[in-house]
């Protein structure tokens, strides 16, 4: 969105642009007449926030959290910030956690302030809350992959309901499902547990997957070679089908589309293979119909594969 991009440019201008960024900014401003106004609003909001810092409004907040809060505040513009402050809402409330949501079909790649990196899948919501002692992320829904910067002094913990996944320096994926979370480790080791259980945390290492039920049960299994790469192909906007049932494949595609793909029960257990772009629902339905001996029927936003 224009306002989000304007906030990014305002932050860059605030810390100083290099020659390459200056050229890129000029090009962005020339693209659309709305860009200059959006940038001015973002800079005004940043100025107001800095004025609040001078008054001591956020003088003792950690720098990493402040940087996230600054970006969040910028999205509301001057009027939104001023209204929040005038209403006694206070700056501190905004800085307690940074929410990040993705729309249907959207995949976001996010560098975090501690040097870690996150990729957030379609229709997902996370909240980032870093302090000098801890790095906490709440996965309210959906899926996210994390590459964690090594720092033993600041535990990195992802919460998905009562399920907890903790790492120091590693890479792992968390997908929240009904009543459980799936954890896949692509580098290093994590420990998983549920706050609903008194059981000791379970270690999950690279090449393993864990299903952690909210009640506390943990089931760990090994991953076949290359399976983790296939399961995480969504990070590059792809879906890899390795002998998956048609019903399972349809569920995966439905995560990325407003249109609904429905499968006739007579075809649901037949298997499909191949790789597809997440945004190519039509290409998948045509190929899948051929593989299972079915045909495609379209009715508005509904797409069906039937015998």
mmCIF file with all atom_site columns, C-alpha atoms in Angstrom, residues 87-284:
data_model
loop_
_atom_site.group_PDB
_atom_site.id
_atom_site.type_symbol
_atom_site.label_atom_id
_atom_site.label_alt_id
_atom_site.label_comp_id
_atom_site.label_asym_id
_atom_site.label_entity_id
_atom_site.label_seq_id
_atom_site.pdbx_PDB_ins_code
_atom_site.Cartn_x
_atom_site.Cartn_y
_atom_site.Cartn_z
_atom_site.occupancy
_atom_site.B_iso_or_equiv
_atom_site.pdbx_formal_charge
_atom_site.auth_seq_id
_atom_site.auth_comp_id
_atom_site.auth_asym_id
_atom_site.auth_atom_id
_atom_site.pdbx_PDB_model_num
ATOM 1   C CA . UNK A 1 87  ? -7.732  10.886  24.297  1.00 0.00 ? 87  UNK A CA 1
ATOM 2   C CA . UNK A 1 88  ? -5.280  9.725   26.939  1.00 0.00 ? 88  UNK A CA 1
ATOM 3   C CA . UNK A 1 89  ? -4.569  6.511   25.054  1.00 0.00 ? 89  UNK A CA 1
ATOM 4   C CA . UNK A 1 90  ? -0.835  7.136   25.339  1.00 0.00 ? 90  UNK A CA 1
ATOM 5   C CA . UNK A 1 91  ? 2.124   6.147   23.240  1.00 0.00 ? 91  UNK A CA 1
ATOM 6   C CA . UNK A 1 92  ? 3.155   3.296   25.498  1.00 0.00 ? 92  UNK A CA 1
ATOM 7   C CA . UNK A 1 93  ? 0.075   1.244   24.587  1.00 0.00 ? 93  UNK A CA 1
ATOM 8   C CA . UNK A 1 94  ? 1.018   1.273   20.915  1.00 0.00 ? 94  UNK A CA 1
ATOM 9   C CA . UNK A 1 95  ? 4.537   0.073   21.664  1.00 0.00 ? 95  UNK A CA 1
ATOM 10  C CA . UNK A 1 96  ? 3.627   -3.115  23.523  1.00 0.00 ? 96  UNK A CA 1
ATOM 11  C CA . UNK A 1 97  ? 3.443   -5.208  20.364  1.00 0.00 ? 97  UNK A CA 1
ATOM 12  C CA . UNK A 1 98  ? 3.526   -4.828  16.612  1.00 0.00 ? 98  UNK A CA 1
ATOM 13  C CA . UNK A 1 99  ? 0.691   -6.659  14.774  1.00 0.00 ? 99  UNK A CA 1
ATOM 14  C CA . UNK A 1 100 ? 1.377   -8.001  11.288  1.00 0.00 ? 100 UNK A CA 1
ATOM 15  C CA . UNK A 1 101 ? -1.429  -9.446  9.161   1.00 0.00 ? 101 UNK A CA 1
ATOM 16  C CA . UNK A 1 102 ? -1.532  -10.834 5.640   1.00 0.00 ? 102 UNK A CA 1
ATOM 17  C CA . UNK A 1 103 ? -4.501  -10.824 3.284   1.00 0.00 ? 103 UNK A CA 1
ATOM 18  C CA . UNK A 1 104 ? -5.674  -13.805 1.232   1.00 0.00 ? 104 UNK A CA 1
ATOM 19  C CA . UNK A 1 105 ? -2.867  -14.701 -1.173  1.00 0.00 ? 105 UNK A CA 1
ATOM 20  C CA . UNK A 1 106 ? -0.359  -12.298 0.417   1.00 0.00 ? 106 UNK A CA 1
ATOM 21  C CA . UNK A 1 107 ? 3.059   -13.502 1.609   1.00 0.00 ? 107 UNK A CA 1
ATOM 22  C CA . UNK A 1 108 ? 5.203   -11.029 3.568   1.00 0.00 ? 108 UNK A CA 1
ATOM 23  C CA . UNK A 1 109 ? 8.961   -11.157 4.155   1.00 0.00 ? 109 UNK A CA 1
ATOM 24  C CA . UNK A 1 110 ? 9.951   -9.211  7.246   1.00 0.00 ? 110 UNK A CA 1
ATOM 25  C CA . UNK A 1 111 ? 13.376  -8.418  8.709   1.00 0.00 ? 111 UNK A CA 1
ATOM 26  C CA . UNK A 1 112 ? 13.009  -8.148  12.491  1.00 0.00 ? 112 UNK A CA 1
ATOM 27  C CA . UNK A 1 113 ? 14.856  -5.610  14.608  1.00 0.00 ? 113 UNK A CA 1
ATOM 28  C CA . UNK A 1 114 ? 17.047  -8.215  16.330  1.00 0.00 ? 114 UNK A CA 1
ATOM 29  C CA . UNK A 1 115 ? 18.494  -9.452  13.026  1.00 0.00 ? 115 UNK A CA 1
ATOM 30  C CA . UNK A 1 116 ? 16.046  -12.340 12.700  1.00 0.00 ? 116 UNK A CA 1
ATOM 31  C CA . UNK A 1 117 ? 13.851  -12.814 9.634   1.00 0.00 ? 117 UNK A CA 1
ATOM 32  C CA . UNK A 1 118 ? 10.217  -13.890 9.251   1.00 0.00 ? 118 UNK A CA 1
ATOM 33  C CA . UNK A 1 119 ? 8.109   -14.985 6.279   1.00 0.00 ? 119 UNK A CA 1
ATOM 34  C CA . UNK A 1 120 ? 4.364   -14.782 6.992   1.00 0.00 ? 120 UNK A CA 1
ATOM 35  C CA . UNK A 1 121 ? 1.992   -16.912 4.931   1.00 0.00 ? 121 UNK A CA 1
ATOM 36  C CA . UNK A 1 122 ? -1.421  -16.030 3.485   1.00 0.00 ? 122 UNK A CA 1
ATOM 37  C CA . UNK A 1 123 ? -4.267  -15.078 5.874   1.00 0.00 ? 123 UNK A CA 1
ATOM 38  C CA . UNK A 1 124 ? -1.985  -15.109 8.911   1.00 0.00 ? 124 UNK A CA 1
ATOM 39  C CA . UNK A 1 125 ? -1.622  -12.791 11.900  1.00 0.00 ? 125 UNK A CA 1
ATOM 40  C CA . UNK A 1 126 ? 1.357   -12.411 14.208  1.00 0.00 ? 126 UNK A CA 1
ATOM 41  C CA . UNK A 1 127 ? 2.281   -9.952  16.939  1.00 0.00 ? 127 UNK A CA 1
ATOM 42  C CA . UNK A 1 128 ? 5.925   -9.080  17.604  1.00 0.00 ? 128 UNK A CA 1
ATOM 43  C CA . UNK A 1 129 ? 6.919   -7.948  21.102  1.00 0.00 ? 129 UNK A CA 1
ATOM 44  C CA . UNK A 1 130 ? 10.664  -7.614  21.784  1.00 0.00 ? 130 UNK A CA 1
ATOM 45  C CA . UNK A 1 131 ? 12.277  -6.392  25.005  1.00 0.00 ? 131 UNK A CA 1
ATOM 46  C CA . UNK A 1 132 ? 15.943  -6.336  26.121  1.00 0.00 ? 132 UNK A CA 1
ATOM 47  C CA . UNK A 1 133 ? 15.331  -9.678  27.893  1.00 0.00 ? 133 UNK A CA 1
ATOM 48  C CA . UNK A 1 134 ? 12.966  -11.525 25.565  1.00 0.00 ? 134 UNK A CA 1
ATOM 49  C CA . UNK A 1 135 ? 11.842  -11.924 21.977  1.00 0.00 ? 135 UNK A CA 1
ATOM 50  C CA . UNK A 1 136 ? 8.189   -12.973 21.903  1.00 0.00 ? 136 UNK A CA 1
ATOM 51  C CA . UNK A 1 137 ? 5.961   -13.556 18.884  1.00 0.00 ? 137 UNK A CA 1
ATOM 52  C CA . UNK A 1 138 ? 2.310   -14.550 19.020  1.00 0.00 ? 138 UNK A CA 1
ATOM 53  C CA . UNK A 1 139 ? 0.908   -16.521 16.083  1.00 0.00 ? 139 UNK A CA 1
ATOM 54  C CA . UNK A 1 140 ? -2.805  -15.809 16.342  1.00 0.00 ? 140 UNK A CA 1
ATOM 55  C CA . UNK A 1 141 ? -3.638  -17.640 13.105  1.00 0.00 ? 141 UNK A CA 1
ATOM 56  C CA . UNK A 1 142 ? -2.030  -19.057 10.002  1.00 0.00 ? 142 UNK A CA 1
ATOM 57  C CA . UNK A 1 143 ? 1.623   -19.861 9.427   1.00 0.00 ? 143 UNK A CA 1
ATOM 58  C CA . UNK A 1 144 ? 5.038   -18.221 9.634   1.00 0.00 ? 144 UNK A CA 1
ATOM 59  C CA . UNK A 1 145 ? 8.657   -19.290 9.137   1.00 0.00 ? 145 UNK A CA 1
ATOM 60  C CA . UNK A 1 146 ? 11.413  -17.777 11.269  1.00 0.00 ? 146 UNK A CA 1
ATOM 61  C CA . UNK A 1 147 ? 15.174  -17.569 10.842  1.00 0.00 ? 147 UNK A CA 1
ATOM 62  C CA . UNK A 1 148 ? 16.372  -16.629 14.330  1.00 0.00 ? 148 UNK A CA 1
ATOM 63  C CA . UNK A 1 149 ? 19.431  -14.510 15.098  1.00 0.00 ? 149 UNK A CA 1
ATOM 64  C CA . UNK A 1 150 ? 21.605  -16.203 17.719  1.00 0.00 ? 150 UNK A CA 1
ATOM 65  C CA . UNK A 1 151 ? 21.313  -14.616 21.180  1.00 0.00 ? 151 UNK A CA 1
ATOM 66  C CA . UNK A 1 152 ? 21.221  -16.926 24.215  1.00 0.00 ? 152 UNK A CA 1
ATOM 67  C CA . UNK A 1 153 ? 20.532  -13.987 26.516  1.00 0.00 ? 153 UNK A CA 1
ATOM 68  C CA . UNK A 1 154 ? 17.219  -13.221 24.753  1.00 0.00 ? 154 UNK A CA 1
ATOM 69  C CA . UNK A 1 155 ? 15.030  -16.319 24.240  1.00 0.00 ? 155 UNK A CA 1
ATOM 70  C CA . UNK A 1 156 ? 13.010  -16.314 21.000  1.00 0.00 ? 156 UNK A CA 1
ATOM 71  C CA . UNK A 1 157 ? 9.573   -17.804 21.675  1.00 0.00 ? 157 UNK A CA 1
ATOM 72  C CA . UNK A 1 158 ? 6.587   -18.254 19.363  1.00 0.00 ? 158 UNK A CA 1
ATOM 73  C CA . UNK A 1 159 ? 3.189   -18.726 21.008  1.00 0.00 ? 159 UNK A CA 1
ATOM 74  C CA . UNK A 1 160 ? 0.264   -20.368 19.226  1.00 0.00 ? 160 UNK A CA 1
ATOM 75  C CA . UNK A 1 161 ? -2.498  -20.533 21.794  1.00 0.00 ? 161 UNK A CA 1
ATOM 76  C CA . UNK A 1 162 ? -1.056  -22.597 24.676  1.00 0.00 ? 162 UNK A CA 1
ATOM 77  C CA . UNK A 1 163 ? 1.611   -24.094 22.380  1.00 0.00 ? 163 UNK A CA 1
ATOM 78  C CA . UNK A 1 164 ? 5.146   -22.705 22.772  1.00 0.00 ? 164 UNK A CA 1
ATOM 79  C CA . UNK A 1 165 ? 8.126   -23.036 20.433  1.00 0.00 ? 165 UNK A CA 1
ATOM 80  C CA . UNK A 1 166 ? 11.470  -21.693 21.668  1.00 0.00 ? 166 UNK A CA 1
ATOM 81  C CA . UNK A 1 167 ? 14.789  -21.352 19.855  1.00 0.00 ? 167 UNK A CA 1
ATOM 82  C CA . UNK A 1 168 ? 18.083  -19.522 20.242  1.00 0.00 ? 168 UNK A CA 1
ATOM 83  C CA . UNK A 1 169 ? 19.679  -19.558 16.802  1.00 0.00 ? 169 UNK A CA 1
ATOM 84  C CA . UNK A 1 170 ? 17.815  -21.735 14.338  1.00 0.00 ? 170 UNK A CA 1
ATOM 85  C CA . UNK A 1 171 ? 15.146  -21.762 11.619  1.00 0.00 ? 171 UNK A CA 1
ATOM 86  C CA . UNK A 1 172 ? 11.686  -23.258 11.921  1.00 0.00 ? 172 UNK A CA 1
ATOM 87  C CA . UNK A 1 173 ? 8.113   -23.059 10.660  1.00 0.00 ? 173 UNK A CA 1
ATOM 88  C CA . UNK A 1 174 ? 4.961   -22.913 12.780  1.00 0.00 ? 174 UNK A CA 1
ATOM 89  C CA . UNK A 1 175 ? 1.520   -23.574 11.331  1.00 0.00 ? 175 UNK A CA 1
ATOM 90  C CA . UNK A 1 176 ? -1.498  -23.213 13.582  1.00 0.00 ? 176 UNK A CA 1
ATOM 91  C CA . UNK A 1 177 ? -4.328  -25.694 13.078  1.00 0.00 ? 177 UNK A CA 1
ATOM 92  C CA . UNK A 1 178 ? -7.557  -26.462 14.948  1.00 0.00 ? 178 UNK A CA 1
ATOM 93  C CA . UNK A 1 179 ? -6.517  -27.704 18.377  1.00 0.00 ? 179 UNK A CA 1
ATOM 94  C CA . UNK A 1 180 ? -2.839  -28.097 17.475  1.00 0.00 ? 180 UNK A CA 1
ATOM 95  C CA . UNK A 1 181 ? 0.221   -26.509 15.888  1.00 0.00 ? 181 UNK A CA 1
ATOM 96  C CA . UNK A 1 182 ? 2.644   -28.073 13.418  1.00 0.00 ? 182 UNK A CA 1
ATOM 97  C CA . UNK A 1 183 ? 6.330   -27.237 13.889  1.00 0.00 ? 183 UNK A CA 1
ATOM 98  C CA . UNK A 1 184 ? 8.925   -28.009 11.217  1.00 0.00 ? 184 UNK A CA 1
ATOM 99  C CA . UNK A 1 185 ? 12.632  -27.417 11.946  1.00 0.00 ? 185 UNK A CA 1
ATOM 100 C CA . UNK A 1 186 ? 14.849  -26.513 8.991   1.00 0.00 ? 186 UNK A CA 1
ATOM 101 C CA . UNK A 1 187 ? 17.972  -25.604 10.967  1.00 0.00 ? 187 UNK A CA 1
ATOM 102 C CA . UNK A 1 188 ? 19.208  -26.250 14.506  1.00 0.00 ? 188 UNK A CA 1
ATOM 103 C CA . UNK A 1 189 ? 16.968  -27.335 17.384  1.00 0.00 ? 189 UNK A CA 1
ATOM 104 C CA . UNK A 1 190 ? 13.859  -25.972 19.087  1.00 0.00 ? 190 UNK A CA 1
ATOM 105 C CA . UNK A 1 191 ? 11.961  -27.042 22.160  1.00 0.00 ? 191 UNK A CA 1
ATOM 106 C CA . UNK A 1 192 ? 8.178   -27.300 22.134  1.00 0.00 ? 192 UNK A CA 1
ATOM 107 C CA . UNK A 1 193 ? 5.573   -27.632 24.864  1.00 0.00 ? 193 UNK A CA 1
ATOM 108 C CA . UNK A 1 194 ? 2.042   -26.629 25.841  1.00 0.00 ? 194 UNK A CA 1
ATOM 109 C CA . UNK A 1 195 ? 1.184   -24.499 28.837  1.00 0.00 ? 195 UNK A CA 1
ATOM 110 C CA . UNK A 1 196 ? -1.871  -26.744 29.271  1.00 0.00 ? 196 UNK A CA 1
ATOM 111 C CA . UNK A 1 197 ? 0.397   -29.621 30.286  1.00 0.00 ? 197 UNK A CA 1
ATOM 112 C CA . UNK A 1 198 ? 2.998   -30.178 33.013  1.00 0.00 ? 198 UNK A CA 1
ATOM 113 C CA . UNK A 1 199 ? 5.113   -32.326 30.687  1.00 0.00 ? 199 UNK A CA 1
ATOM 114 C CA . UNK A 1 200 ? 8.729   -31.359 30.060  1.00 0.00 ? 200 UNK A CA 1
ATOM 115 C CA . UNK A 1 201 ? 9.512   -29.557 26.762  1.00 0.00 ? 201 UNK A CA 1
ATOM 116 C CA . UNK A 1 202 ? 10.315  -31.792 23.798  1.00 0.00 ? 202 UNK A CA 1
ATOM 117 C CA . UNK A 1 203 ? 13.381  -31.160 21.635  1.00 0.00 ? 203 UNK A CA 1
ATOM 118 C CA . UNK A 1 204 ? 12.797  -31.112 17.874  1.00 0.00 ? 204 UNK A CA 1
ATOM 119 C CA . UNK A 1 205 ? 15.851  -31.049 15.625  1.00 0.00 ? 205 UNK A CA 1
ATOM 120 C CA . UNK A 1 206 ? 16.556  -30.241 11.985  1.00 0.00 ? 206 UNK A CA 1
ATOM 121 C CA . UNK A 1 207 ? 14.791  -32.653 9.666   1.00 0.00 ? 207 UNK A CA 1
ATOM 122 C CA . UNK A 1 208 ? 11.988  -33.327 12.131  1.00 0.00 ? 208 UNK A CA 1
ATOM 123 C CA . UNK A 1 209 ? 8.361   -32.271 12.430  1.00 0.00 ? 209 UNK A CA 1
ATOM 124 C CA . UNK A 1 210 ? 6.237   -32.056 15.567  1.00 0.00 ? 210 UNK A CA 1
ATOM 125 C CA . UNK A 1 211 ? 2.485   -31.907 15.983  1.00 0.00 ? 211 UNK A CA 1
ATOM 126 C CA . UNK A 1 212 ? 1.851   -30.193 19.335  1.00 0.00 ? 212 UNK A CA 1
ATOM 127 C CA . UNK A 1 213 ? -1.713  -30.451 20.546  1.00 0.00 ? 213 UNK A CA 1
ATOM 128 C CA . UNK A 1 214 ? -3.009  -27.658 22.716  1.00 0.00 ? 214 UNK A CA 1
ATOM 129 C CA . UNK A 1 215 ? -3.854  -30.243 25.400  1.00 0.00 ? 215 UNK A CA 1
ATOM 130 C CA . UNK A 1 216 ? -0.134  -31.050 25.635  1.00 0.00 ? 216 UNK A CA 1
ATOM 131 C CA . UNK A 1 217 ? 0.459   -34.155 23.465  1.00 0.00 ? 217 UNK A CA 1
ATOM 132 C CA . UNK A 1 218 ? 3.579   -33.926 21.276  1.00 0.00 ? 218 UNK A CA 1
ATOM 133 C CA . UNK A 1 219 ? 4.163   -36.226 18.296  1.00 0.00 ? 219 UNK A CA 1
ATOM 134 C CA . UNK A 1 220 ? 7.582   -35.984 16.630  1.00 0.00 ? 220 UNK A CA 1
ATOM 135 C CA . UNK A 1 221 ? 8.405   -37.605 13.295  1.00 0.00 ? 221 UNK A CA 1
ATOM 136 C CA . UNK A 1 222 ? 11.220  -37.466 10.786  1.00 0.00 ? 222 UNK A CA 1
ATOM 137 C CA . UNK A 1 223 ? 10.850  -35.761 7.432   1.00 0.00 ? 223 UNK A CA 1
ATOM 138 C CA . UNK A 1 224 ? 11.648  -37.534 4.191   1.00 0.00 ? 224 UNK A CA 1
ATOM 139 C CA . UNK A 1 225 ? 14.508  -35.976 2.191   1.00 0.00 ? 225 UNK A CA 1
ATOM 140 C CA . UNK A 1 226 ? 13.458  -32.699 0.551   1.00 0.00 ? 226 UNK A CA 1
ATOM 141 C CA . UNK A 1 227 ? 10.016  -32.835 2.192   1.00 0.00 ? 227 UNK A CA 1
ATOM 142 C CA . UNK A 1 228 ? 10.661  -29.737 4.291   1.00 0.00 ? 228 UNK A CA 1
ATOM 143 C CA . UNK A 1 229 ? 11.636  -27.782 1.157   1.00 0.00 ? 229 UNK A CA 1
ATOM 144 C CA . UNK A 1 230 ? 8.476   -28.963 -0.561  1.00 0.00 ? 230 UNK A CA 1
ATOM 145 C CA . UNK A 1 231 ? 6.284   -28.104 2.422   1.00 0.00 ? 231 UNK A CA 1
ATOM 146 C CA . UNK A 1 232 ? 7.863   -24.650 2.673   1.00 0.00 ? 232 UNK A CA 1
ATOM 147 C CA . UNK A 1 233 ? 7.759   -23.852 -1.041  1.00 0.00 ? 233 UNK A CA 1
ATOM 148 C CA . UNK A 1 234 ? 5.008   -21.332 -0.204  1.00 0.00 ? 234 UNK A CA 1
ATOM 149 C CA . UNK A 1 235 ? 7.793   -18.944 0.822   1.00 0.00 ? 235 UNK A CA 1
ATOM 150 C CA . UNK A 1 236 ? 8.604   -18.613 -2.899  1.00 0.00 ? 236 UNK A CA 1
ATOM 151 C CA . UNK A 1 237 ? 4.940   -18.529 -3.902  1.00 0.00 ? 237 UNK A CA 1
ATOM 152 C CA . UNK A 1 238 ? 4.788   -22.184 -4.946  1.00 0.00 ? 238 UNK A CA 1
ATOM 153 C CA . UNK A 1 239 ? 2.886   -25.309 -3.920  1.00 0.00 ? 239 UNK A CA 1
ATOM 154 C CA . UNK A 1 240 ? 4.646   -28.630 -4.430  1.00 0.00 ? 240 UNK A CA 1
ATOM 155 C CA . UNK A 1 241 ? 2.365   -31.674 -4.591  1.00 0.00 ? 241 UNK A CA 1
ATOM 156 C CA . UNK A 1 242 ? 4.180   -34.922 -3.832  1.00 0.00 ? 242 UNK A CA 1
ATOM 157 C CA . UNK A 1 243 ? 1.572   -37.645 -4.275  1.00 0.00 ? 243 UNK A CA 1
ATOM 158 C CA . UNK A 1 244 ? -0.949  -35.599 -2.258  1.00 0.00 ? 244 UNK A CA 1
ATOM 159 C CA . UNK A 1 245 ? -4.647  -36.403 -2.389  1.00 0.00 ? 245 UNK A CA 1
ATOM 160 C CA . UNK A 1 246 ? -6.761  -34.075 -4.482  1.00 0.00 ? 246 UNK A CA 1
ATOM 161 C CA . UNK A 1 247 ? -8.752  -33.046 -1.393  1.00 0.00 ? 247 UNK A CA 1
ATOM 162 C CA . UNK A 1 248 ? -5.551  -32.135 0.477   1.00 0.00 ? 248 UNK A CA 1
ATOM 163 C CA . UNK A 1 249 ? -4.234  -30.198 -2.513  1.00 0.00 ? 249 UNK A CA 1
ATOM 164 C CA . UNK A 1 250 ? -7.495  -28.259 -2.776  1.00 0.00 ? 250 UNK A CA 1
ATOM 165 C CA . UNK A 1 251 ? -7.252  -27.302 0.902   1.00 0.00 ? 251 UNK A CA 1
ATOM 166 C CA . UNK A 1 252 ? -3.751  -25.934 0.279   1.00 0.00 ? 252 UNK A CA 1
ATOM 167 C CA . UNK A 1 253 ? -4.838  -23.852 -2.724  1.00 0.00 ? 253 UNK A CA 1
ATOM 168 C CA . UNK A 1 254 ? -7.871  -22.506 -0.877  1.00 0.00 ? 254 UNK A CA 1
ATOM 169 C CA . UNK A 1 255 ? -5.505  -20.812 1.593   1.00 0.00 ? 255 UNK A CA 1
ATOM 170 C CA . UNK A 1 256 ? -4.434  -18.420 -1.177  1.00 0.00 ? 256 UNK A CA 1
ATOM 171 C CA . UNK A 1 257 ? -7.682  -17.615 -2.966  1.00 0.00 ? 257 UNK A CA 1
ATOM 172 C CA . UNK A 1 258 ? -11.020 -15.944 -2.373  1.00 0.00 ? 258 UNK A CA 1
ATOM 173 C CA . UNK A 1 259 ? -12.541 -18.296 -4.900  1.00 0.00 ? 259 UNK A CA 1
ATOM 174 C CA . UNK A 1 260 ? -13.328 -21.698 -3.383  1.00 0.00 ? 260 UNK A CA 1
ATOM 175 C CA . UNK A 1 261 ? -12.120 -24.922 -4.985  1.00 0.00 ? 261 UNK A CA 1
ATOM 176 C CA . UNK A 1 262 ? -14.476 -27.804 -4.204  1.00 0.00 ? 262 UNK A CA 1
ATOM 177 C CA . UNK A 1 263 ? -13.795 -31.473 -4.885  1.00 0.00 ? 263 UNK A CA 1
ATOM 178 C CA . UNK A 1 264 ? -16.426 -34.113 -5.540  1.00 0.00 ? 264 UNK A CA 1
ATOM 179 C CA . UNK A 1 265 ? -16.117 -36.809 -2.824  1.00 0.00 ? 265 UNK A CA 1
ATOM 180 C CA . UNK A 1 266 ? -15.706 -39.457 -5.506  1.00 0.00 ? 266 UNK A CA 1
ATOM 181 C CA . UNK A 1 267 ? -12.398 -37.841 -6.546  1.00 0.00 ? 267 UNK A CA 1
ATOM 182 C CA . UNK A 1 268 ? -11.091 -36.555 -3.220  1.00 0.00 ? 268 UNK A CA 1
ATOM 183 C CA . UNK A 1 269 ? -8.820  -39.533 -2.411  1.00 0.00 ? 269 UNK A CA 1
ATOM 184 C CA . UNK A 1 270 ? -7.157  -39.690 -5.817  1.00 0.00 ? 270 UNK A CA 1
ATOM 185 C CA . UNK A 1 271 ? -3.545  -38.494 -5.866  1.00 0.00 ? 271 UNK A CA 1
ATOM 186 C CA . UNK A 1 272 ? -1.956  -35.622 -7.751  1.00 0.00 ? 272 UNK A CA 1
ATOM 187 C CA . UNK A 1 273 ? 1.654   -34.549 -8.298  1.00 0.00 ? 273 UNK A CA 1
ATOM 188 C CA . UNK A 1 274 ? 3.487   -31.513 -9.650  1.00 0.00 ? 274 UNK A CA 1
ATOM 189 C CA . UNK A 1 275 ? 4.340   -27.985 -8.598  1.00 0.00 ? 275 UNK A CA 1
ATOM 190 C CA . UNK A 1 276 ? 2.284   -24.854 -9.174  1.00 0.00 ? 276 UNK A CA 1
ATOM 191 C CA . UNK A 1 277 ? 2.318   -21.159 -8.352  1.00 0.00 ? 277 UNK A CA 1
ATOM 192 C CA . UNK A 1 278 ? 0.050   -20.320 -5.424  1.00 0.00 ? 278 UNK A CA 1
ATOM 193 C CA . UNK A 1 279 ? -1.785  -17.724 -7.559  1.00 0.00 ? 279 UNK A CA 1
ATOM 194 C CA . UNK A 1 280 ? -2.451  -20.150 -10.457 1.00 0.00 ? 280 UNK A CA 1
ATOM 195 C CA . UNK A 1 281 ? -5.703  -21.747 -9.319  1.00 0.00 ? 281 UNK A CA 1
ATOM 196 C CA . UNK A 1 282 ? -6.963  -22.156 -12.888 1.00 0.00 ? 282 UNK A CA 1
ATOM 197 C CA . UNK A 1 283 ? -3.769  -23.905 -14.002 1.00 0.00 ? 283 UNK A CA 1
ATOM 198 C CA . UNK A 1 284 ? -3.934  -26.294 -11.074 1.00 0.00 ? 284 UNK A CA 1
#
